[in-house]
Coordinates of C-alpha atoms in Angstrom, one line a residue:
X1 CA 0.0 0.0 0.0
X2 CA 1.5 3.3 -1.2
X3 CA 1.3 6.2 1.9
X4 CA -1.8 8.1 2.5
X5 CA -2.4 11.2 -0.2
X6 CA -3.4 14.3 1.4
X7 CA -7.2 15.8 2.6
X8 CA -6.9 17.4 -0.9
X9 CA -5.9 14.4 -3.0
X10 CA -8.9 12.6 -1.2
X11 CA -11.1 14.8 -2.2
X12 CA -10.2 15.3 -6.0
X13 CA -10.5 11.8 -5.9
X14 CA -14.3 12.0 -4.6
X15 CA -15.2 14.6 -7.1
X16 CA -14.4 12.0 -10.0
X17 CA -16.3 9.0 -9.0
X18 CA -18.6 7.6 -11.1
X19 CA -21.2 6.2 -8.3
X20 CA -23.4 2.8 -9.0
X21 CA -26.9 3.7 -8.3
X22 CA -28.8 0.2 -9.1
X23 CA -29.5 -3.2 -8.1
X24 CA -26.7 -5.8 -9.9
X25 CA -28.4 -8.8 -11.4
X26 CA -27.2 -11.3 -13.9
X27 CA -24.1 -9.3 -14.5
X28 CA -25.1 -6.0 -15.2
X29 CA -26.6 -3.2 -13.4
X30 CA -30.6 -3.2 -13.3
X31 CA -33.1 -0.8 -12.6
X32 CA -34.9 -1.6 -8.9
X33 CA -38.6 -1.8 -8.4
X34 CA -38.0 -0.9 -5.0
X35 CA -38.2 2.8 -4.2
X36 CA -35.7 5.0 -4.4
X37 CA -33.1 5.3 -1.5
X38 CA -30.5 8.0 -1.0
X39 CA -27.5 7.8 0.6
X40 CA -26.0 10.1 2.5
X41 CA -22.8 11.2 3.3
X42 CA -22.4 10.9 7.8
X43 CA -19.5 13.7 7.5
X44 CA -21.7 16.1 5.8
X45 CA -24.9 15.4 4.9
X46 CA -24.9 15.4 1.6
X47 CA -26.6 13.1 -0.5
X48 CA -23.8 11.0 -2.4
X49 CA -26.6 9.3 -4.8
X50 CA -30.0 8.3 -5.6
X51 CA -30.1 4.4 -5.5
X52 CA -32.5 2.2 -6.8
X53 CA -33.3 -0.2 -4.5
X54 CA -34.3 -3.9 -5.2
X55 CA -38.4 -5.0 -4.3
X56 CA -39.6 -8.7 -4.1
X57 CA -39.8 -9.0 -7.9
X58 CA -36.0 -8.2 -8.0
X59 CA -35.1 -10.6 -4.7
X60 CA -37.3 -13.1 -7.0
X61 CA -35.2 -12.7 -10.7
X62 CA -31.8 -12.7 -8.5
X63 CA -32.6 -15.7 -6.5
X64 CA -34.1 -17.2 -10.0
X65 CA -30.5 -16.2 -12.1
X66 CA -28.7 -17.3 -9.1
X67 CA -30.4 -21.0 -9.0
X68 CA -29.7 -21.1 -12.7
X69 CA -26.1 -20.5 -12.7
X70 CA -25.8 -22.8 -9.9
X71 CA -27.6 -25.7 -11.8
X72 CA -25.4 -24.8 -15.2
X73 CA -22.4 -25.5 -13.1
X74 CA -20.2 -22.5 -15.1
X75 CA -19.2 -21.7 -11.6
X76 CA -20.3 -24.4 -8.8
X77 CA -18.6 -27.3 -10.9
X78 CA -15.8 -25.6 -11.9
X79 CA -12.3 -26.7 -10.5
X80 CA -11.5 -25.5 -7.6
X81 CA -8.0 -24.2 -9.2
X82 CA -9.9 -22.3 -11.7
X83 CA -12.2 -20.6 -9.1
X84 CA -9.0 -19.3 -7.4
X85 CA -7.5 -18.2 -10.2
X86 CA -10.5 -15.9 -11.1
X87 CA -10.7 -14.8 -7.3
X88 CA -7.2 -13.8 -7.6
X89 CA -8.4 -11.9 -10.6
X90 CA -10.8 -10.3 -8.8
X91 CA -8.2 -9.7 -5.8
X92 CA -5.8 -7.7 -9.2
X93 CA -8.9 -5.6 -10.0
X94 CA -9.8 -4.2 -6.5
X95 CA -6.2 -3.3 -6.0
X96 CA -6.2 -1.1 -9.4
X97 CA -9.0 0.6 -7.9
X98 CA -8.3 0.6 -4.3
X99 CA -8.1 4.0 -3.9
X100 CA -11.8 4.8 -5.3
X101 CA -13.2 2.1 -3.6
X102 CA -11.8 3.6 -0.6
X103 CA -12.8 6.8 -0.7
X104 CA -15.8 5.5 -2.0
X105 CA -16.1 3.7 1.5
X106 CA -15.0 6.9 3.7
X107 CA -17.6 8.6 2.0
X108 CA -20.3 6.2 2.0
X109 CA -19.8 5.3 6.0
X110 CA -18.1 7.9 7.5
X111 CA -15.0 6.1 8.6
X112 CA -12.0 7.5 8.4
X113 CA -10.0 7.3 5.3
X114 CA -6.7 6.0 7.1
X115 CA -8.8 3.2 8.5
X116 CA -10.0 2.4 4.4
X117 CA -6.6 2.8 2.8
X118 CA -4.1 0.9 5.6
X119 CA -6.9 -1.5 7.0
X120 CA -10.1 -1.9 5.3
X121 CA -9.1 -2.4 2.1
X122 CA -5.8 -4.5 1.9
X123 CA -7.7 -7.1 4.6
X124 CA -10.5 -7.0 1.9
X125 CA -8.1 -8.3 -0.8
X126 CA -6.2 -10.4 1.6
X127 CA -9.2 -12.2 2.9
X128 CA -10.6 -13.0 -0.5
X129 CA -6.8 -14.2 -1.5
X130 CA -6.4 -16.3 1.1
X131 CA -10.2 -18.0 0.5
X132 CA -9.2 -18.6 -2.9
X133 CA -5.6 -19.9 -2.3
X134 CA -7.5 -22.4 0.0
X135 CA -10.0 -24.0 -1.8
X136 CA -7.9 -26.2 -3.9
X137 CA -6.3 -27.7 -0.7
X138 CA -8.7 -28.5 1.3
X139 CA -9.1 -32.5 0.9
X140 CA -12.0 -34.4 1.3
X141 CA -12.1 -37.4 3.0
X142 CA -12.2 -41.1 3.6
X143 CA -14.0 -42.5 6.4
X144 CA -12.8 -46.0 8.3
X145 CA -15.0 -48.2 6.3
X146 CA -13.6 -51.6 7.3
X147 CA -12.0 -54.2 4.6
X148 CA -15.8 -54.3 2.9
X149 CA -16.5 -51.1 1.9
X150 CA -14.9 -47.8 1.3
X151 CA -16.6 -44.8 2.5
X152 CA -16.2 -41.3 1.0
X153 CA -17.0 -38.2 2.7
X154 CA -17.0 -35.3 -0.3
X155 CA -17.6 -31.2 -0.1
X156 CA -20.5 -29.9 -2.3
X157 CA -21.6 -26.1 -2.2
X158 CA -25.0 -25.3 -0.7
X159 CA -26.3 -23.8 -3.4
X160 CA -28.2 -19.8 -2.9
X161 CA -26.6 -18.1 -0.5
X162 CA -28.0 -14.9 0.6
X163 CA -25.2 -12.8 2.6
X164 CA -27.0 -10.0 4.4
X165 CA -24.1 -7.1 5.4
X166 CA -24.1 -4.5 8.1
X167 CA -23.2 -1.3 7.8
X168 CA -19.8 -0.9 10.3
X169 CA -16.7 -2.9 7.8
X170 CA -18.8 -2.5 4.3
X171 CA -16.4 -3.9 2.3
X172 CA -14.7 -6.1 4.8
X173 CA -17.6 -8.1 6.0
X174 CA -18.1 -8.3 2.3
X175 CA -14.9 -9.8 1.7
X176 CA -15.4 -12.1 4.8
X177 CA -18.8 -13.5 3.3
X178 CA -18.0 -14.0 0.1
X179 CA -15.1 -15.1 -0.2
X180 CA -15.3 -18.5 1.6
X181 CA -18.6 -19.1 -0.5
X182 CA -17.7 -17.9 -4.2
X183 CA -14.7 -20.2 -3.4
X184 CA -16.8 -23.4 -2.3
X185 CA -18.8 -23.0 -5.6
X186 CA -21.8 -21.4 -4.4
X187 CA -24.1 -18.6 -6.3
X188 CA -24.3 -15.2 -3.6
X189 CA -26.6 -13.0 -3.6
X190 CA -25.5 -9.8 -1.3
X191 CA -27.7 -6.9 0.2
X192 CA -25.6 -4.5 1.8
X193 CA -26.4 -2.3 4.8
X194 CA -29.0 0.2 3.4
X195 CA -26.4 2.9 4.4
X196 CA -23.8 1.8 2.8
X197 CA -24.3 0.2 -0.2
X198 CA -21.9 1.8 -2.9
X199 CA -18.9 -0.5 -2.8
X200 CA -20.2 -3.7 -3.0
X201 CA -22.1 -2.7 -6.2
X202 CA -18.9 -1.8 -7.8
X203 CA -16.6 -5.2 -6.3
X204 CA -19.3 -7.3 -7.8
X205 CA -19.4 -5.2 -11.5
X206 CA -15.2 -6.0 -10.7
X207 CA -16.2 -9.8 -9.8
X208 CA -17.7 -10.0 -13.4
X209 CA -15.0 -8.2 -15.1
X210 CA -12.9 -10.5 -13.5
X211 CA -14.6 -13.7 -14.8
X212 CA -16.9 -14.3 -12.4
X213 CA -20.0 -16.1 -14.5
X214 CA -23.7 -14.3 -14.7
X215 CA -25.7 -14.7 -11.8
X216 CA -22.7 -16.1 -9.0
X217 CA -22.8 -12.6 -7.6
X218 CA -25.7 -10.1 -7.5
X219 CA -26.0 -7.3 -5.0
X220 CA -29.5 -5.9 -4.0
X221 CA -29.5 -2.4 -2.2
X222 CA -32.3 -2.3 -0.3
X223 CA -34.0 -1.5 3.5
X224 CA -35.1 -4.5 5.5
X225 CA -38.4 -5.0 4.6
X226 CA -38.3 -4.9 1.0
X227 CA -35.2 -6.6 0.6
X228 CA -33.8 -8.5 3.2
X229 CA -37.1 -9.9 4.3
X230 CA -38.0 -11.2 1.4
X231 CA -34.3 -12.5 0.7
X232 CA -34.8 -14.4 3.8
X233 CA -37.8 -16.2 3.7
X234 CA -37.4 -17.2 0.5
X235 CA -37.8 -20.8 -0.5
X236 CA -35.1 -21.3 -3.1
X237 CA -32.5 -19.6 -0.7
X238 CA -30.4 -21.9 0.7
X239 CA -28.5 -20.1 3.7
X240 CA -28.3 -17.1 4.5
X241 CA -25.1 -15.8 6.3
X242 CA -25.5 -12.5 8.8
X243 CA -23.5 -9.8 9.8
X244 CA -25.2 -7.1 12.4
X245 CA -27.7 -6.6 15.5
X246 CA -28.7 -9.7 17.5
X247 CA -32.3 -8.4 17.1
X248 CA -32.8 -8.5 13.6
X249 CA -30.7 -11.7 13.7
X250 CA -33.3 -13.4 15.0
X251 CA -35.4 -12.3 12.3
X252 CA -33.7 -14.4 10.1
X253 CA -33.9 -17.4 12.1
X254 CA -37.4 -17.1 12.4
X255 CA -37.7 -16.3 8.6
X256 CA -36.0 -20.2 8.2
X257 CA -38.0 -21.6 10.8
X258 CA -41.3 -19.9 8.7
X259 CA -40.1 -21.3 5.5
X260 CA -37.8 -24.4 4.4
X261 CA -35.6 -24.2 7.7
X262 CA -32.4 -22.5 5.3
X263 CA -29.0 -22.7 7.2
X264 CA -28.5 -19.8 8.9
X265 CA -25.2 -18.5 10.1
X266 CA -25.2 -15.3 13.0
X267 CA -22.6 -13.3 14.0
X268 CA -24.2 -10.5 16.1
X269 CA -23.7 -8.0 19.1
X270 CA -20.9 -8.4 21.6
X271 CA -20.3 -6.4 25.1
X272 CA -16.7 -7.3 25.1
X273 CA -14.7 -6.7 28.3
X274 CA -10.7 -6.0 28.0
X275 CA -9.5 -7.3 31.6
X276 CA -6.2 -5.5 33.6
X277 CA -5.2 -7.6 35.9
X278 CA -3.1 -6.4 38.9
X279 CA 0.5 -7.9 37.7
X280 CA -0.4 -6.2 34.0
X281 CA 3.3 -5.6 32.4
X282 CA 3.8 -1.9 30.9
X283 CA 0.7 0.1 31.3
X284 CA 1.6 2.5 28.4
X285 CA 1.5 -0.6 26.1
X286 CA -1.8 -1.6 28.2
X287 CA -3.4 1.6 27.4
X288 CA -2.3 1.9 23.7
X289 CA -4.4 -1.4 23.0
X290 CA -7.4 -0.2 24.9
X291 CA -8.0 2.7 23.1
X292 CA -7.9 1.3 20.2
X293 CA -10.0 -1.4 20.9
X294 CA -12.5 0.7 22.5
X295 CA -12.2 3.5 20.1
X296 CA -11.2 2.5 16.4
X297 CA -14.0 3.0 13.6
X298 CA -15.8 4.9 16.5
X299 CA -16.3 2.1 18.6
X300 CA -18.7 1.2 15.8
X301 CA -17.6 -2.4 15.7
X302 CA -19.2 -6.2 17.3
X303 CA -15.7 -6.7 18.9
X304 CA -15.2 -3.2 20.4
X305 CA -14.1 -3.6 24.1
X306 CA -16.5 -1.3 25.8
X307 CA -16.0 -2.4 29.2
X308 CA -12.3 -2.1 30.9
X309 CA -12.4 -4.1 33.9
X310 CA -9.1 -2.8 36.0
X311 CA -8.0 -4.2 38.9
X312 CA -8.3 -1.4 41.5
X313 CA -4.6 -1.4 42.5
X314 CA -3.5 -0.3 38.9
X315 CA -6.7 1.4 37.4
X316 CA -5.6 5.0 38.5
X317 CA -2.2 5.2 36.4
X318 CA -4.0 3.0 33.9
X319 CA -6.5 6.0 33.6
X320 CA -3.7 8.5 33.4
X321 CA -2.2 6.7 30.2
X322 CA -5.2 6.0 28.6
X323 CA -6.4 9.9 28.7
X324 CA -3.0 10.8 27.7
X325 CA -2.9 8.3 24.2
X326 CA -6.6 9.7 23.5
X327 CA -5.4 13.2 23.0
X328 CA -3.7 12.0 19.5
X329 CA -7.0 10.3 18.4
X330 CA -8.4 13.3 16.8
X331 CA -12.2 13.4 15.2
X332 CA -13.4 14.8 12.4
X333 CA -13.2 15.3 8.4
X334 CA -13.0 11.0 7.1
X335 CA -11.3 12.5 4.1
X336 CA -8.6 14.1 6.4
X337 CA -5.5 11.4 6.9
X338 CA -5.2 13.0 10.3
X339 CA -8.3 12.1 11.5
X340 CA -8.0 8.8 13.4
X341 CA -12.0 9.4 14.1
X342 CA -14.8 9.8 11.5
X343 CA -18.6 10.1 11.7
X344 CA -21.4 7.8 13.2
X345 CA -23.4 6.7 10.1
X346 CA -27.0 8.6 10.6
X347 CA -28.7 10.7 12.6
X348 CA -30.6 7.4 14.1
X349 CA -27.7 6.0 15.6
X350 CA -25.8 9.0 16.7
X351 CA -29.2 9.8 19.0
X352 CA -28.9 6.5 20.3
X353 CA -25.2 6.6 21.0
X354 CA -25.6 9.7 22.5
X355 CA -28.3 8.7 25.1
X356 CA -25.8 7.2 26.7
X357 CA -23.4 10.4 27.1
X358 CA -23.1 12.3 30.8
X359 CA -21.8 15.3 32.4
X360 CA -23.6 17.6 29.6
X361 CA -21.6 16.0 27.1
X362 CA -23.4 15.9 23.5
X363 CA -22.3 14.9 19.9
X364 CA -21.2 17.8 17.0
X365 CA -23.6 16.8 14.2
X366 CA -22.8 13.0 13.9
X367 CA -19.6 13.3 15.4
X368 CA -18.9 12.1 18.4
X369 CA -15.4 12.3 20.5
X370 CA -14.2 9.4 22.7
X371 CA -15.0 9.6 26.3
X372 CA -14.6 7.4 29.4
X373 CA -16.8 7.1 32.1
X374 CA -16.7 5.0 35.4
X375 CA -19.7 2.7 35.6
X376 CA -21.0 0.4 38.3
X377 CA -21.4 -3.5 36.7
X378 CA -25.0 -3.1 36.2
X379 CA -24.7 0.4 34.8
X380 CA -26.7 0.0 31.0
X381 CA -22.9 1.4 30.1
X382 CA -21.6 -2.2 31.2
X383 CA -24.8 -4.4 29.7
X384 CA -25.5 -2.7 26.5
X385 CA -23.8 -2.8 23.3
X386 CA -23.7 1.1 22.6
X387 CA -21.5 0.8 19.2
X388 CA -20.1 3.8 19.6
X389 CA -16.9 5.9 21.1
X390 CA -17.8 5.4 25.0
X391 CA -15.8 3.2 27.5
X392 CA -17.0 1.9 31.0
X393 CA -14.9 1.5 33.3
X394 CA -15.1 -1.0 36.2
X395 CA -12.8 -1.6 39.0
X396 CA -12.5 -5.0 40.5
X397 CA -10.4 -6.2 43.3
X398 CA -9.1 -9.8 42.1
X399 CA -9.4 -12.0 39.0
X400 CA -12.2 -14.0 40.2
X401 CA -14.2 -11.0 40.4
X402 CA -13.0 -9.3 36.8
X403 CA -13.9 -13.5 35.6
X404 CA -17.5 -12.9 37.2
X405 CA -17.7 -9.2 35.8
X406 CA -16.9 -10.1 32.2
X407 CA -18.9 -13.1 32.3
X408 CA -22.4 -11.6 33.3
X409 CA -23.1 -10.8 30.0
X410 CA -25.7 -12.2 27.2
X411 CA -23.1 -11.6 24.6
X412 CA -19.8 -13.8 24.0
X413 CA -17.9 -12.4 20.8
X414 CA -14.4 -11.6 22.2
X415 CA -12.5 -10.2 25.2
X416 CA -8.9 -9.4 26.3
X417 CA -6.4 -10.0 28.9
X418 CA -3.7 -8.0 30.4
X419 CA -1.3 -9.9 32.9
X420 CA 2.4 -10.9 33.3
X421 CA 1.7 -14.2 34.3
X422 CA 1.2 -16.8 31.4
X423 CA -0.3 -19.5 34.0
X424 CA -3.1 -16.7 34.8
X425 CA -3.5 -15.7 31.5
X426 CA -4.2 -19.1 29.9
X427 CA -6.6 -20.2 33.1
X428 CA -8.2 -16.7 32.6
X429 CA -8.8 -17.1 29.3
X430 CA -10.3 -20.7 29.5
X431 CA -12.8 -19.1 32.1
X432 CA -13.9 -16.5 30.0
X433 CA -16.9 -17.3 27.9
X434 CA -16.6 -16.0 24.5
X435 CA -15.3 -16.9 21.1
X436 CA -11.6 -15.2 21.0
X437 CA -10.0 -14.6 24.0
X438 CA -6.5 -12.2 23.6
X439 CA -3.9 -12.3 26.2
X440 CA -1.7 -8.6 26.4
X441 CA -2.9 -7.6 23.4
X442 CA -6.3 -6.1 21.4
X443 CA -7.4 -8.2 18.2
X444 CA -10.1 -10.3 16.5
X445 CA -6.8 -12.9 15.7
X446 CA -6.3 -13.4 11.9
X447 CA -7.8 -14.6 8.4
X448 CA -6.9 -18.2 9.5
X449 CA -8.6 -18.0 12.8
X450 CA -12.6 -18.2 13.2
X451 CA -14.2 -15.5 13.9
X452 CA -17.9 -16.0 16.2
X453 CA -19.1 -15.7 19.5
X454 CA -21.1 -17.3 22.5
X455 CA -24.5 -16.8 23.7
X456 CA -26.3 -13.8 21.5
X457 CA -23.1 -13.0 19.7
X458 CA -23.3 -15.8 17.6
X459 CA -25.0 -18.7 16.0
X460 CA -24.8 -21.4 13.2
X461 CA -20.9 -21.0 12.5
X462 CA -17.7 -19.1 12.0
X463 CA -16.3 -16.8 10.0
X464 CA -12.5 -16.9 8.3
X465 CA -10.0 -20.0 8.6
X466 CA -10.7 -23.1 7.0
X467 CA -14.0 -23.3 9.2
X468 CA -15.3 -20.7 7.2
X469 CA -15.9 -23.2 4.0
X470 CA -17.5 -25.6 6.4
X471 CA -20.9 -23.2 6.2
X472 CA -21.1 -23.0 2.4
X473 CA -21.0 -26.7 2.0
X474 CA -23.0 -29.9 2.5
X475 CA -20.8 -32.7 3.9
X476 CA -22.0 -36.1 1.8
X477 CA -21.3 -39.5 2.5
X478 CA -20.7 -42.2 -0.7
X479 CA -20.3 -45.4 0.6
X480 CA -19.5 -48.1 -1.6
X481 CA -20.0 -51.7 -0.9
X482 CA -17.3 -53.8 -1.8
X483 CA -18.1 -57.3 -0.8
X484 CA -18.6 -60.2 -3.5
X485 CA -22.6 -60.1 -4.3
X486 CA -21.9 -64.0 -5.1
X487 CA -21.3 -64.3 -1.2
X488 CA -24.6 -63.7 -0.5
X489 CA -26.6 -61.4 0.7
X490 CA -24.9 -58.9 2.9
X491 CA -26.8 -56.1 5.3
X492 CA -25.5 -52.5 5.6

């Protein structure tokens, strides 16, 4: 990745895009029958462009193109070698254009436009690589059939998947969906966030450049109701693979259970806790982590740590460094490389983001700077998910207590450990109910690591690693007798 361009470069670069404003179906952009939908830009307000969004009757011809490309086999029975290759092709394509599609991002979501160029966008290719380097080495297997049989256990795609994206990581989550399942041989059918739906219209116009076949990928902009609704209940979907809220996930599982019980695959809300245990090692370091992982993408994120549970004896020079290392995170313009902070994405979210500031405090527009409050454990600040820049604080007075703390929680998506002693880290972590636990350090681990939580954080599966292409495929047993029918007859 080349260094950041300036606030002025940034914005030349915004002035020439050429914006998608329509549903993608069968390869080619296609006028919506769903009303119109603007979207906005969060920094400013203005209105970026006037997208057509995709009604039933469009969920019904992509779902119809989709099932028809996966029955021709152009894609689904291709080789897996020949899938990666075009992936990789697609992976070439996004990195010519990887500085409009991140601006395109920072304008479309208000993040800032560091985050895009240095994270958002070289984890997008990455991810998508690594899918496609995969597929062709992942074996399938043979079971322990005995001298009498050999029994084969092969990977098919499932078919219609219908990835349903949130709002936070646009092109990320993107990434993270589809590329597991364009690499397993399944047809995808995306609706973005209704916010943000600009730059997975253009990867999948890329996608087909790249060789992707007709009908594999189609992305339908659209609100809940008219789109993802119907997306979800309908019958020829096979699975449908979520990113977002815990409440409108479990729409979606009551959409399968309503219709022809279609995998579903959650990953929702978290209330993560980042734990600083009394014998924590260099609090500077300690601090450096916990703003970030409070604070980055304005706290809008499922893994934000939005509780810090400090032990007592170390919480006040804890609290020193940690208001110290905020004063560099500056808010503001996304198309400023300065910025480390952007906008919250709509007026709906920054009121409910704000409901939970104190001492007078109160956003600028949709902007919001970090703050830190001290909370009692059953403070809504310590139980909700806020998704935005706000940290509670709670002091605790041993590990079993900061165990108890982070524990009493319905979420389980990830939470981190600060100590110097490796036997109480590992015991710690093993105690702690969620699906990554990090020990003296912030993170969501890597692409070859699954990604999903406990309780209401998650549900049906994992994102990234290898256990990401379990989801997008059917496990099928071919067992094949091998005993002498001139025996006899034989049972089994």
């Amino acid at each position: 990745m080349k260094e950041l361009l300036t606030r002025a470069e940034y914005a030349a670069i915004a002035a020439e895009l050429d914006l998608p404003s329509a549903p993608f179906i069968d390869g080619r952009y296609q006028a919506g029958t769903g009303p119109a939908m603007p979207t906005v830009n969060p920094a400013t307000g203005d209105r970026l462009a006037t997208v057509a969004s995709a009604g039933p009757e469009d969920v019904d011809r992509a779902v119809r193109k989709a099932r028809e490309a996966f029955e021709q086999g152009h894609w689904s029975r291709l080789h897996p070698s020949q899938r990666k290759d075009i992936l990789i092709r697609l992976c070439k394509y996004i990195t010519r254009n990887r500085r409009e599609l991140a601006v395109m991002e920072s304008l479309d979501s208000g993040k800032p436009i560091r985050d895009c160029e240095t994270i958002d966008i070289p984890e997008t290719i990455h991810t998508i690589k690594w899918h496609a380097e995969a597929v062709d080495k992942i074996y399938e297997q043979a079971g322990p059939a005995g001298d009498d049989a050999v029994s084969i256990i092969v990977r098919e795609p499932v078919g219609v998947v219908a990835a349903v994206l949130p709002w936070n990581f646009p092109l990320l989550m993107l990434a993270w969906k589809i590329g597991p399942a364009l690499a397993a041989g399944c047809s995808v059918i995306v609706k973005p966030a209704e916010q943000t739906p600009l730059t997975a219209l253009r990867v999948a116009e890329l996608a087909h450049t790249a060789g992707v076949p007709r009908g594999v990928l189609q992305v339908l902009p659209g609100d809940g109701p008219t789109t993802g609704e119907p997306l979800g209940r309908h019958m020829d979907v096979d699975m449908v693979t979520f990113t977002g809220s815990t409440e409108t996930g479990r729409r979606f599982l009551q959409y399968a259970a309503d219709t022809n019980l279609k995998k579903v695959v959650l990953e929702c809300g978290g209330k993560n806790p980042a734990i600083v245990l009394e014998d924590a090692e260099n609090l500077d370091h300690v601090a450096s982590h916990v703003v970030n992982a409070a604070f980055w993408n304005m706290g809008e994120n499922c893994s934000a740590a939005s509780r810090l549970i400090v032990h007592n004896a170390v919480k006040a020079p804890l609290m020193e460094r940690i208001e110290a290392r905020l004063r560099d995170w500056k808010t503001g313009d996304p198309l400023d490389p300065a910025n480390h902070l952007g906008a919250l994405i709509d007026e709906t979210h920054c009121a409910k983001v704000a409901g939970y500031l104190r001492d007078g405090d109160a956003p600028e527009g949709l902007f919001i700077t970090p703050r830190v409050y001290d909370v009692e454990k059953d403070d809504p600040l310590a139980r909700e998910e806020v998704f935005g820049p706000i940290l509670g604080v709670i002091g605790v007075a041993s590990t079993e207590e900061a165990i108890e703390v982070a524990n009493d929680t319905a979420y389980g998506l990830t939470a981190s450990i600060f100590t110097a002693n490796a036997r109480t880290a590992v015991r710690t972590a093993r105690e702690i109910r969620a699906g990554t636990v990090t020990v003296n350090c912030y993170g969501e681990g890597d692409i070859s690591t699954p990604f999903g939580g406990y309780g209401q954080s998650g549900f049906g599966g994992r994102d990234n690693g290898v256990h990401a292409h379990d989801q997008y495929t059917e496990f099928k047993t071919i067992w094949i007798d091998l005993t002498d029918p001139r025996d006899g007859d034989t049972v089994g």
